[in-house]
Amino acid sequence: MNTEDARTGARPFLDVRDLHVHFGTEDGLVKSVDGVSFSLERGQTLGIVGESGSGKSVTSLSLLGLHKRADRKGKGGARITGEILLDGEDLVSAEPARVQELRGNKMAMIFQDPLSALHPYFTVGSQLTEAYRVHNKVSKSAARKRAIEMLDRVGIPQPNSRVDDYPHQFSGGMRQRAMIAMSLMCDPQLLIADEPTTALDVTVQAQILDLMRDLQKEFGSALIIITHDLGVVAELADDIMVMYGGKAVEYGPAKAVFSSPEHPYAWGLLGSMPRLDRPVLDRLVPIPGNPPSLINVPSGCSFHPRCGFTELCGRYSAIGQDVCSTTVPELEPTAGEPGHLVRCHLPVEVRRQTFDEQIRTHL
Ligand code: SF4
């Protein structure tokens, strides 16, 4: 999100507008992503946060063109509409060959599970060099030199010899470092990390997040971190987008979203996050219920079956007591920091008072 761009009219480096990703299935239409818009500049980090099935990973795979597209009848894959403008080039309407050319070169992904993403039959070095040589006309020895440099940069000890190891000879943390090295081989301008630390233990998680922060500064790429864990993006992200049921329900500068969250789902995510500054005996507050079905998305605000504030909301609404279950709220600016948007019918002063009186003390 860049307010400067809003003033000057200049296009952000990544500009996603009204993105819809739907899948036709025998059970009905799965609306995985349903009208999502966001933007990102080089050198900036966006955290996309939500539970499983919120649409965050489908969004990231769409950016990289990794969904099989539906046929003309809308069957057999993803129906994608909207715009994904990368440096002004629309990836939704681009030919698959063009998106493939950009993938791994101008944009790259760090996957959640490096053991699945790295091929077990090939050495780490050969997988790094292959990715590099697909996009660069260089000799094998030059590519190997680059692979050793990158393994060294991400903190793999003795990279000259470890480059010839197989993935199973690396620890979990080293495999994730190797994945990061692979994603950086071609110096991409957009890097997407999907749950980059989920499979790692806590101390290694912290090391990997530190490494990503350092590398982003060094390489100046735009970084998107997809996670279910707000803690992962707390210190890394410039902006946060909270997704629920395929839509953004809160979006804005990370500081504003963390210090003054305005959506009841964001309150729930923060309340269920373990924190070191909280007394050990304080209980985490889970969000009741389950994420919505993306085939039969609840009417009105899709969070209403799990929200504890529907009655309060109805009391203040001109639409009526059932406003939460009948009317889809728009993503609208809050009265706070510029660029902070929220999708909730609660009037802003009621939201703030509720947060201050009922929620803040439990965070
Ligand atoms: Fe809760 Fe209603 Fe706001 Fe949705 S619109 S988050 S149901 S108060």
mmCIF file of C-alpha atoms and ligand atoms in Angstrom:
data_model
loop_
_atom_site.group_PDB
_atom_site.id
_atom_site.type_symbol
_atom_site.label_atom_id
_atom_site.label_comp_id
_atom_site.label_asym_id
_atom_site.label_seq_id
_atom_site.Cartn_x
_atom_site.Cartn_y
_atom_site.Cartn_z
ATOM 1 C CA MET A 1 0.000 0.000 0.000
ATOM 2 C CA ASN A 2 1.502 3.300 -0.978
ATOM 3 C CA THR A 3 -0.217 6.595 -0.269
ATOM 4 C CA GLU A 4 2.400 8.356 -2.398
ATOM 5 C CA ASP A 5 1.115 6.427 -5.392
ATOM 6 C CA ALA A 6 -2.431 7.420 -4.563
ATOM 7 C CA ARG A 7 -1.350 11.063 -4.754
ATOM 8 C CA THR A 8 0.869 10.872 -7.843
ATOM 9 C CA GLY A 9 -1.167 8.340 -9.795
ATOM 10 C CA ALA A 10 1.973 6.213 -10.325
ATOM 11 C CA ARG A 11 1.369 2.454 -10.471
ATOM 12 C CA PRO A 12 2.723 0.383 -7.594
ATOM 13 C CA PHE A 13 5.176 -2.405 -8.511
ATOM 14 C CA LEU A 14 2.535 -5.046 -7.753
ATOM 15 C CA ASP A 15 -1.071 -3.951 -8.134
ATOM 16 C CA VAL A 16 -3.780 -6.582 -7.654
ATOM 17 C CA ARG A 17 -7.269 -5.389 -8.452
ATOM 18 C CA ASP A 18 -10.570 -7.127 -7.803
ATOM 19 C CA LEU A 19 -9.035 -10.599 -8.075
ATOM 20 C CA HIS A 20 -11.517 -13.480 -8.198
ATOM 21 C CA VAL A 21 -10.373 -17.110 -8.264
ATOM 22 C CA HIS A 22 -13.273 -19.558 -8.500
ATOM 23 C CA PHE A 23 -13.244 -23.309 -9.094
ATOM 24 C CA GLY A 24 -16.171 -25.160 -10.663
ATOM 25 C CA THR A 25 -16.713 -28.478 -8.857
ATOM 26 C CA GLU A 26 -19.452 -31.106 -8.894
ATOM 27 C CA ASP A 27 -20.641 -29.783 -5.538
ATOM 28 C CA GLY A 28 -20.831 -26.183 -6.720
ATOM 29 C CA LEU A 29 -18.687 -23.126 -7.331
ATOM 30 C CA VAL A 30 -15.830 -22.721 -4.836
ATOM 31 C CA LYS A 31 -15.185 -19.000 -4.394
ATOM 32 C CA SER A 32 -11.663 -19.240 -3.003
ATOM 33 C CA VAL A 33 -10.787 -15.616 -3.669
ATOM 34 C CA ASP A 34 -13.681 -13.217 -4.077
ATOM 35 C CA GLY A 35 -12.717 -9.689 -5.042
ATOM 36 C CA VAL A 36 -9.350 -9.017 -3.407
ATOM 37 C CA SER A 37 -7.289 -5.873 -4.116
ATOM 38 C CA PHE A 38 -3.894 -4.892 -2.733
ATOM 39 C CA SER A 39 -0.633 -3.311 -3.795
ATOM 40 C CA LEU A 40 3.022 -3.573 -2.917
ATOM 41 C CA GLU A 41 6.229 -1.702 -3.697
ATOM 42 C CA ARG A 42 9.765 -3.067 -4.061
ATOM 43 C CA GLY A 43 11.463 -3.252 -0.671
ATOM 44 C CA GLN A 44 8.099 -3.553 1.128
ATOM 45 C CA THR A 45 6.573 -6.555 2.878
ATOM 46 C CA LEU A 46 2.907 -7.516 2.886
ATOM 47 C CA GLY A 47 1.653 -10.129 5.347
ATOM 48 C CA ILE A 48 -1.474 -12.003 4.218
ATOM 49 C CA VAL A 49 -3.018 -13.595 7.291
ATOM 50 C CA GLY A 50 -5.926 -15.974 7.819
ATOM 51 C CA GLU A 51 -7.011 -19.478 8.734
ATOM 52 C CA SER A 52 -6.879 -22.438 6.332
ATOM 53 C CA GLY A 53 -9.351 -21.905 3.529
ATOM 54 C CA SER A 54 -9.365 -18.115 3.835
ATOM 55 C CA GLY A 55 -8.002 -17.773 0.295
ATOM 56 C CA LYS A 56 -4.505 -16.589 1.153
ATOM 57 C CA SER A 57 -2.556 -19.413 -0.518
ATOM 58 C CA VAL A 58 -4.853 -19.460 -3.569
ATOM 59 C CA THR A 59 -4.131 -15.731 -3.941
ATOM 60 C CA SER A 60 -0.376 -16.331 -3.905
ATOM 61 C CA LEU A 61 -0.545 -19.220 -6.377
ATOM 62 C CA SER A 62 -2.562 -16.987 -8.729
ATOM 63 C CA LEU A 63 0.158 -14.350 -8.666
ATOM 64 C CA LEU A 64 2.649 -16.960 -9.838
ATOM 65 C CA GLY A 65 0.290 -18.412 -12.451
ATOM 66 C CA LEU A 66 0.390 -21.813 -10.756
ATOM 67 C CA HIS A 67 -3.307 -22.655 -11.110
ATOM 68 C CA LYS A 68 -4.440 -24.773 -14.011
ATOM 69 C CA ARG A 69 -6.880 -22.479 -15.834
ATOM 70 C CA ALA A 70 -10.468 -23.527 -16.541
ATOM 71 C CA ASP A 71 -11.502 -24.280 -20.114
ATOM 72 C CA ARG A 72 -13.896 -22.052 -22.083
ATOM 73 C CA LYS A 73 -16.868 -23.663 -20.370
ATOM 74 C CA GLY A 74 -15.362 -22.734 -16.991
ATOM 75 C CA LYS A 75 -14.462 -26.322 -16.147
ATOM 76 C CA GLY A 76 -11.344 -28.255 -15.198
ATOM 77 C CA GLY A 77 -9.489 -25.541 -13.296
ATOM 78 C CA ALA A 78 -9.489 -22.019 -11.925
ATOM 79 C CA ARG A 79 -11.643 -19.206 -13.312
ATOM 80 C CA ILE A 80 -9.514 -16.135 -12.691
ATOM 81 C CA THR A 81 -10.744 -12.594 -13.270
ATOM 82 C CA GLY A 82 -9.479 -9.180 -12.224
ATOM 83 C CA GLU A 83 -5.980 -7.803 -12.718
ATOM 84 C CA ILE A 84 -2.564 -8.759 -11.398
ATOM 85 C CA LEU A 85 -0.298 -5.976 -12.615
ATOM 86 C CA LEU A 86 3.389 -6.728 -12.068
ATOM 87 C CA ASP A 87 5.427 -3.706 -13.066
ATOM 88 C CA GLY A 88 2.462 -2.696 -15.239
ATOM 89 C CA GLU A 89 2.116 -6.082 -16.985
ATOM 90 C CA ASP A 90 -1.186 -7.931 -16.439
ATOM 91 C CA LEU A 91 -0.529 -11.553 -15.505
ATOM 92 C CA VAL A 92 -4.205 -12.588 -15.607
ATOM 93 C CA SER A 93 -4.478 -11.962 -19.349
ATOM 94 C CA ALA A 94 -0.846 -12.895 -20.160
ATOM 95 C CA GLU A 95 -0.027 -16.102 -22.042
ATOM 96 C CA PRO A 96 0.976 -18.984 -19.716
ATOM 97 C CA ALA A 97 4.422 -19.085 -21.396
ATOM 98 C CA ARG A 98 5.007 -15.442 -20.454
ATOM 99 C CA VAL A 99 4.008 -16.040 -16.822
ATOM 100 C CA GLN A 100 6.309 -19.068 -16.750
ATOM 101 C CA GLU A 101 9.144 -16.892 -18.068
ATOM 102 C CA LEU A 102 8.576 -14.403 -15.228
ATOM 103 C CA ARG A 103 8.270 -17.136 -12.604
ATOM 104 C CA GLY A 104 11.620 -17.973 -11.073
ATOM 105 C CA ASN A 105 13.095 -14.930 -12.759
ATOM 106 C CA LYS A 106 11.149 -11.781 -11.842
ATOM 107 C CA MET A 107 9.079 -13.549 -9.165
ATOM 108 C CA ALA A 108 9.756 -16.603 -7.021
ATOM 109 C CA MET A 109 8.192 -18.605 -4.229
ATOM 110 C CA ILE A 110 9.470 -20.055 -0.978
ATOM 111 C CA PHE A 111 7.266 -23.053 -0.229
ATOM 112 C CA GLN A 112 6.078 -24.222 3.176
ATOM 113 C CA ASP A 113 7.554 -27.687 3.043
ATOM 114 C CA PRO A 114 11.027 -27.774 1.501
ATOM 115 C CA LEU A 115 11.146 -31.570 1.746
ATOM 116 C CA SER A 116 8.315 -31.760 -0.795
ATOM 117 C CA ALA A 117 9.507 -28.809 -2.860
ATOM 118 C CA LEU A 118 13.079 -30.107 -3.237
ATOM 119 C CA HIS A 119 13.444 -33.253 -5.364
ATOM 120 C CA PRO A 120 14.911 -36.105 -3.274
ATOM 121 C CA TYR A 121 16.861 -37.665 -6.206
ATOM 122 C CA PHE A 122 18.891 -34.595 -7.110
ATOM 123 C CA THR A 123 21.564 -32.766 -5.143
ATOM 124 C CA VAL A 124 20.699 -29.389 -3.677
ATOM 125 C CA GLY A 125 23.305 -27.797 -5.938
ATOM 126 C CA SER A 126 21.919 -29.317 -9.134
ATOM 127 C CA GLN A 127 18.426 -28.037 -8.284
ATOM 128 C CA LEU A 128 19.747 -24.542 -7.638
ATOM 129 C CA THR A 129 21.801 -24.450 -10.828
ATOM 130 C CA GLU A 130 18.994 -25.845 -12.982
ATOM 131 C CA ALA A 131 16.629 -23.093 -11.832
ATOM 132 C CA TYR A 132 19.320 -20.519 -12.624
ATOM 133 C CA ARG A 133 20.234 -21.874 -16.066
ATOM 134 C CA VAL A 134 16.589 -21.981 -17.202
ATOM 135 C CA HIS A 135 16.553 -18.184 -17.047
ATOM 136 C CA ASN A 136 20.216 -17.290 -17.638
ATOM 137 C CA LYS A 137 22.533 -18.311 -20.456
ATOM 138 C CA VAL A 138 25.505 -19.261 -18.286
ATOM 139 C CA SER A 139 27.884 -22.225 -18.111
ATOM 140 C CA LYS A 140 27.408 -25.024 -15.596
ATOM 141 C CA SER A 141 30.437 -23.871 -13.641
ATOM 142 C CA ALA A 142 29.168 -20.266 -13.438
ATOM 143 C CA ALA A 143 25.790 -21.529 -12.214
ATOM 144 C CA ARG A 144 27.502 -23.759 -9.634
ATOM 145 C CA LYS A 145 29.545 -20.784 -8.448
ATOM 146 C CA ARG A 146 26.340 -18.778 -8.034
ATOM 147 C CA ALA A 147 24.703 -21.685 -6.129
ATOM 148 C CA ILE A 148 27.641 -21.871 -3.704
ATOM 149 C CA GLU A 149 27.516 -18.087 -3.211
ATOM 150 C CA MET A 150 23.803 -18.203 -2.453
ATOM 151 C CA LEU A 151 24.102 -21.178 -0.075
ATOM 152 C CA ASP A 152 26.845 -19.261 1.713
ATOM 153 C CA ARG A 153 24.658 -16.137 1.827
ATOM 154 C CA VAL A 154 21.777 -17.977 3.476
ATOM 155 C CA GLY A 155 24.087 -19.429 6.118
ATOM 156 C CA ILE A 156 24.755 -23.001 4.951
ATOM 157 C CA PRO A 157 28.116 -24.020 6.476
ATOM 158 C CA GLN A 158 30.827 -25.317 4.095
ATOM 159 C CA PRO A 159 28.770 -24.471 1.009
ATOM 160 C CA ASN A 160 31.579 -25.687 -1.289
ATOM 161 C CA SER A 161 30.966 -29.268 -0.202
ATOM 162 C CA ARG A 162 27.335 -29.088 0.985
ATOM 163 C CA VAL A 163 26.301 -28.012 -2.517
ATOM 164 C CA ASP A 164 26.698 -31.675 -3.515
ATOM 165 C CA ASP A 165 24.505 -33.006 -0.680
ATOM 166 C CA TYR A 166 21.027 -34.415 -1.245
ATOM 167 C CA PRO A 167 18.053 -32.740 0.506
ATOM 168 C CA HIS A 168 17.782 -35.564 3.085
ATOM 169 C CA GLN A 169 21.330 -34.770 4.241
ATOM 170 C CA PHE A 170 20.185 -31.282 5.306
ATOM 171 C CA SER A 171 18.322 -30.518 8.556
ATOM 172 C CA GLY A 172 14.825 -28.954 8.306
ATOM 173 C CA GLY A 173 16.221 -25.456 8.881
ATOM 174 C CA MET A 174 18.981 -25.977 6.300
ATOM 175 C CA ARG A 175 16.464 -27.220 3.736
ATOM 176 C CA GLN A 176 14.409 -24.070 4.247
ATOM 177 C CA ARG A 177 17.603 -21.998 3.846
ATOM 178 C CA ALA A 178 18.337 -23.916 0.617
ATOM 179 C CA MET A 179 14.788 -23.131 -0.616
ATOM 180 C CA ILE A 180 15.397 -19.455 0.111
ATOM 181 C CA ALA A 181 18.726 -19.660 -1.757
ATOM 182 C CA MET A 182 16.943 -21.270 -4.722
ATOM 183 C CA SER A 183 14.284 -18.553 -4.784
ATOM 184 C CA LEU A 184 16.975 -15.854 -4.784
ATOM 185 C CA MET A 185 19.175 -17.402 -7.512
ATOM 186 C CA CYS A 186 17.710 -15.162 -10.235
ATOM 187 C CA ASP A 187 17.444 -12.068 -8.030
ATOM 188 C CA PRO A 188 13.612 -11.873 -8.212
ATOM 189 C CA GLN A 189 11.801 -8.592 -7.647
ATOM 190 C CA LEU A 190 8.758 -10.277 -6.103
ATOM 191 C CA LEU A 191 9.207 -13.018 -3.520
ATOM 192 C CA ILE A 192 6.281 -14.951 -2.063
ATOM 193 C CA ALA A 193 6.803 -17.033 1.069
ATOM 194 C CA ASP A 194 3.920 -19.399 1.884
ATOM 195 C CA GLU A 195 4.010 -20.328 5.600
ATOM 196 C CA PRO A 196 7.831 -20.245 5.429
ATOM 197 C CA THR A 197 8.400 -21.297 9.032
ATOM 198 C CA THR A 198 5.456 -23.580 9.834
ATOM 199 C CA ALA A 199 7.445 -26.816 9.543
ATOM 200 C CA LEU A 200 10.308 -25.559 11.728
ATOM 201 C CA ASP A 201 10.878 -25.484 15.462
ATOM 202 C CA VAL A 202 10.657 -22.154 17.247
ATOM 203 C CA THR A 203 14.349 -21.217 17.419
ATOM 204 C CA VAL A 204 14.909 -22.075 13.752
ATOM 205 C CA GLN A 205 11.748 -20.112 12.868
ATOM 206 C CA ALA A 206 13.264 -16.989 14.402
ATOM 207 C CA GLN A 207 16.543 -17.509 12.496
ATOM 208 C CA ILE A 208 14.719 -17.951 9.180
ATOM 209 C CA LEU A 209 12.600 -14.831 9.744
ATOM 210 C CA ASP A 210 15.746 -12.823 10.593
ATOM 211 C CA LEU A 211 17.403 -14.143 7.447
ATOM 212 C CA MET A 212 14.422 -13.184 5.288
ATOM 213 C CA ARG A 213 14.397 -9.682 6.748
ATOM 214 C CA ASP A 214 18.143 -9.249 6.044
ATOM 215 C CA LEU A 215 17.891 -10.633 2.514
ATOM 216 C CA GLN A 216 14.933 -8.461 1.653
ATOM 217 C CA LYS A 217 16.893 -5.367 2.667
ATOM 218 C CA GLU A 218 19.874 -6.558 0.634
ATOM 219 C CA PHE A 219 17.942 -7.588 -2.503
ATOM 220 C CA GLY A 220 15.254 -4.882 -2.297
ATOM 221 C CA SER A 221 12.526 -7.231 -3.499
ATOM 222 C CA ALA A 222 8.827 -6.934 -2.724
ATOM 223 C CA LEU A 223 7.970 -9.685 -0.240
ATOM 224 C CA ILE A 224 4.610 -11.323 0.476
ATOM 225 C CA ILE A 225 4.421 -13.574 3.517
ATOM 226 C CA ILE A 226 1.397 -15.861 3.704
ATOM 227 C CA THR A 227 0.692 -17.129 7.208
ATOM 228 C CA HIS A 228 -1.993 -18.200 9.666
ATOM 229 C CA ASP A 229 0.174 -16.818 12.465
ATOM 230 C CA LEU A 230 0.059 -13.058 13.076
ATOM 231 C CA GLY A 231 3.224 -13.438 15.181
ATOM 232 C CA VAL A 232 5.239 -14.324 12.056
ATOM 233 C CA VAL A 233 4.470 -11.012 10.362
ATOM 234 C CA ALA A 234 4.414 -8.854 13.505
ATOM 235 C CA GLU A 235 7.946 -7.570 12.989
ATOM 236 C CA LEU A 236 8.439 -8.197 9.288
ATOM 237 C CA ALA A 237 5.451 -6.694 7.514
ATOM 238 C CA ASP A 238 4.858 -3.099 6.468
ATOM 239 C CA ASP A 239 1.232 -3.866 5.612
ATOM 240 C CA ILE A 240 -1.146 -6.604 6.739
ATOM 241 C CA MET A 241 -4.153 -7.998 4.909
ATOM 242 C CA VAL A 242 -6.427 -10.216 6.995
ATOM 243 C CA MET A 243 -8.456 -12.608 4.833
ATOM 244 C CA TYR A 244 -11.635 -14.456 5.738
ATOM 245 C CA GLY A 245 -13.889 -16.495 3.461
ATOM 246 C CA GLY A 246 -12.026 -15.385 0.317
ATOM 247 C CA LYS A 247 -12.229 -11.652 1.071
ATOM 248 C CA ALA A 248 -10.004 -9.087 2.749
ATOM 249 C CA VAL A 249 -11.714 -8.125 6.020
ATOM 250 C CA GLU A 250 -9.005 -5.791 7.287
ATOM 251 C CA TYR A 251 -6.092 -4.232 5.407
ATOM 252 C CA GLY A 252 -3.659 -1.527 6.322
ATOM 253 C CA PRO A 253 -0.308 -0.490 7.766
ATOM 254 C CA ALA A 254 0.940 -3.242 10.102
ATOM 255 C CA LYS A 255 1.341 -0.836 13.023
ATOM 256 C CA ALA A 256 -2.310 0.254 12.769
ATOM 257 C CA VAL A 257 -3.611 -3.308 12.372
ATOM 258 C CA PHE A 258 -1.637 -4.475 15.416
ATOM 259 C CA SER A 259 -2.263 -1.499 17.690
ATOM 260 C CA SER A 260 -5.866 -0.708 16.699
ATOM 261 C CA PRO A 261 -7.385 -3.688 14.906
ATOM 262 C CA GLU A 262 -10.962 -2.947 13.890
ATOM 263 C CA HIS A 263 -12.441 -6.248 12.683
ATOM 264 C CA PRO A 264 -13.805 -8.785 15.189
ATOM 265 C CA TYR A 265 -12.005 -11.586 13.298
ATOM 266 C CA ALA A 266 -8.683 -9.725 13.666
ATOM 267 C CA TRP A 267 -9.470 -9.360 17.380
ATOM 268 C CA GLY A 268 -9.949 -13.125 17.491
ATOM 269 C CA LEU A 269 -6.654 -13.796 15.695
ATOM 270 C CA LEU A 270 -4.780 -11.506 18.099
ATOM 271 C CA GLY A 271 -6.500 -13.029 21.136
ATOM 272 C CA SER A 272 -5.520 -16.539 20.084
ATOM 273 C CA MET A 273 -1.848 -15.623 19.582
ATOM 274 C CA PRO A 274 0.592 -16.695 22.338
ATOM 275 C CA ARG A 275 2.639 -13.774 23.683
ATOM 276 C CA LEU A 276 5.703 -13.664 25.883
ATOM 277 C CA ASP A 277 4.555 -10.452 27.591
ATOM 278 C CA ARG A 278 1.402 -12.117 28.922
ATOM 279 C CA PRO A 279 1.197 -14.006 32.244
ATOM 280 C CA VAL A 280 1.749 -17.726 31.607
ATOM 281 C CA LEU A 281 -1.570 -18.607 33.248
ATOM 282 C CA ASP A 282 -3.586 -16.310 30.938
ATOM 283 C CA ARG A 283 -5.636 -18.499 28.641
ATOM 284 C CA LEU A 284 -5.617 -18.009 24.896
ATOM 285 C CA VAL A 285 -9.037 -17.136 23.526
ATOM 286 C CA PRO A 286 -9.904 -19.327 20.523
ATOM 287 C CA ILE A 287 -12.228 -18.105 17.776
ATOM 288 C CA PRO A 288 -15.397 -20.197 18.131
ATOM 289 C CA GLY A 289 -16.652 -22.328 15.225
ATOM 290 C CA ASN A 290 -15.001 -23.260 11.947
ATOM 291 C CA PRO A 291 -13.964 -21.379 8.799
ATOM 292 C CA PRO A 292 -16.859 -21.051 6.329
ATOM 293 C CA SER A 293 -17.528 -23.348 3.402
ATOM 294 C CA LEU A 294 -16.386 -21.583 0.247
ATOM 295 C CA ILE A 295 -19.207 -23.238 -1.702
ATOM 296 C CA ASN A 296 -21.981 -22.107 0.640
ATOM 297 C CA VAL A 297 -20.504 -18.911 2.009
ATOM 298 C CA PRO A 298 -22.725 -17.545 4.823
ATOM 299 C CA SER A 299 -24.990 -14.716 3.700
ATOM 300 C CA GLY A 300 -24.247 -11.122 4.669
ATOM 301 C CA CYS A 301 -20.954 -10.834 6.550
ATOM 302 C CA SER A 302 -19.422 -14.305 6.158
ATOM 303 C CA PHE A 303 -17.991 -14.059 9.692
ATOM 304 C CA HIS A 304 -21.444 -13.605 11.279
ATOM 305 C CA PRO A 305 -21.932 -17.232 12.455
ATOM 306 C CA ARG A 306 -18.746 -16.893 14.559
ATOM 307 C CA CYS A 307 -18.961 -13.245 15.551
ATOM 308 C CA GLY A 308 -19.874 -12.234 19.104
ATOM 309 C CA PHE A 309 -20.946 -8.710 18.101
ATOM 310 C CA THR A 310 -23.880 -9.258 15.732
ATOM 311 C CA GLU A 311 -26.469 -8.172 18.280
ATOM 312 C CA LEU A 312 -24.514 -5.021 19.080
ATOM 313 C CA CYS A 313 -24.138 -4.364 15.354
ATOM 314 C CA GLY A 314 -27.885 -4.790 14.730
ATOM 315 C CA ARG A 315 -28.675 -2.346 17.522
ATOM 316 C CA TYR A 316 -26.864 0.462 15.713
ATOM 317 C CA SER A 317 -27.781 -0.378 12.127
ATOM 318 C CA ALA A 318 -30.319 1.515 10.052
ATOM 319 C CA ILE A 319 -30.753 -1.687 8.019
ATOM 320 C CA GLY A 320 -32.095 -3.619 10.986
ATOM 321 C CA GLN A 321 -31.261 -6.166 13.648
ATOM 322 C CA ASP A 322 -30.289 -8.786 11.019
ATOM 323 C CA VAL A 323 -27.817 -6.578 9.179
ATOM 324 C CA CYS A 324 -24.857 -8.946 9.774
ATOM 325 C CA SER A 325 -26.611 -11.963 8.262
ATOM 326 C CA THR A 326 -28.312 -10.145 5.383
ATOM 327 C CA THR A 327 -25.951 -7.476 4.067
ATOM 328 C CA VAL A 328 -22.365 -7.889 2.839
ATOM 329 C CA PRO A 329 -20.228 -5.124 4.383
ATOM 330 C CA GLU A 330 -17.878 -3.155 2.112
ATOM 331 C CA LEU A 331 -14.150 -2.766 2.777
ATOM 332 C CA GLU A 332 -14.085 0.866 3.895
ATOM 333 C CA PRO A 333 -11.576 3.299 5.411
ATOM 334 C CA THR A 334 -11.490 3.451 9.189
ATOM 335 C CA ALA A 335 -11.279 6.831 10.878
ATOM 336 C CA GLY A 336 -7.692 5.982 11.854
ATOM 337 C CA GLU A 337 -4.483 5.882 9.845
ATOM 338 C CA PRO A 338 -4.738 6.529 6.070
ATOM 339 C CA GLY A 339 -5.001 3.273 4.158
ATOM 340 C CA HIS A 340 -6.443 1.329 7.102
ATOM 341 C CA LEU A 341 -9.580 -0.425 5.777
ATOM 342 C CA VAL A 342 -12.110 -2.685 7.485
ATOM 343 C CA ARG A 343 -15.147 -4.713 6.389
ATOM 344 C CA CYS A 344 -17.643 -4.527 9.277
ATOM 345 C CA HIS A 345 -21.053 -2.908 9.808
ATOM 346 C CA LEU A 346 -20.253 -1.764 13.356
ATOM 347 C CA PRO A 347 -20.064 2.056 13.468
ATOM 348 C CA VAL A 348 -16.456 3.148 13.919
ATOM 349 C CA GLU A 349 -16.955 4.710 17.367
ATOM 350 C CA VAL A 350 -18.720 1.541 18.609
ATOM 351 C CA ARG A 351 -15.917 -0.617 17.175
ATOM 352 C CA ARG A 352 -13.279 1.428 18.944
ATOM 353 C CA GLN A 353 -15.122 1.552 22.237
ATOM 354 C CA THR A 354 -15.739 -2.208 22.116
ATOM 355 C CA PHE A 355 -12.079 -2.869 21.345
ATOM 356 C CA ASP A 356 -10.860 -0.603 24.152
ATOM 357 C CA GLU A 357 -13.309 -1.877 26.772
ATOM 358 C CA GLN A 358 -13.658 -5.571 25.934
ATOM 359 C CA ILE A 359 -10.730 -6.700 23.808
ATOM 360 C CA ARG A 360 -7.569 -4.688 24.433
ATOM 361 C CA THR A 361 -7.227 -5.802 28.053
ATOM 362 C CA HIS A 362 -7.178 -9.462 26.957
ATOM 363 C CA LEU A 363 -4.466 -9.037 24.315
HETATM 364 FE FE1 SF4 B 1 -19.304 -9.194 13.184
HETATM 365 FE FE2 SF4 B 1 -21.354 -7.996 11.971
HETATM 366 FE FE3 SF4 B 1 -18.943 -6.860 11.903
HETATM 367 FE FE4 SF4 B 1 -19.399 -9.085 10.513
HETATM 368 S S1 SF4 B 1 -20.364 -7.095 10.184
HETATM 369 S S2 SF4 B 1 -17.645 -8.676 11.775
HETATM 370 S S3 SF4 B 1 -20.794 -10.170 11.867
HETATM 371 S S4 SF4 B 1 -20.204 -7.206 13.721
#
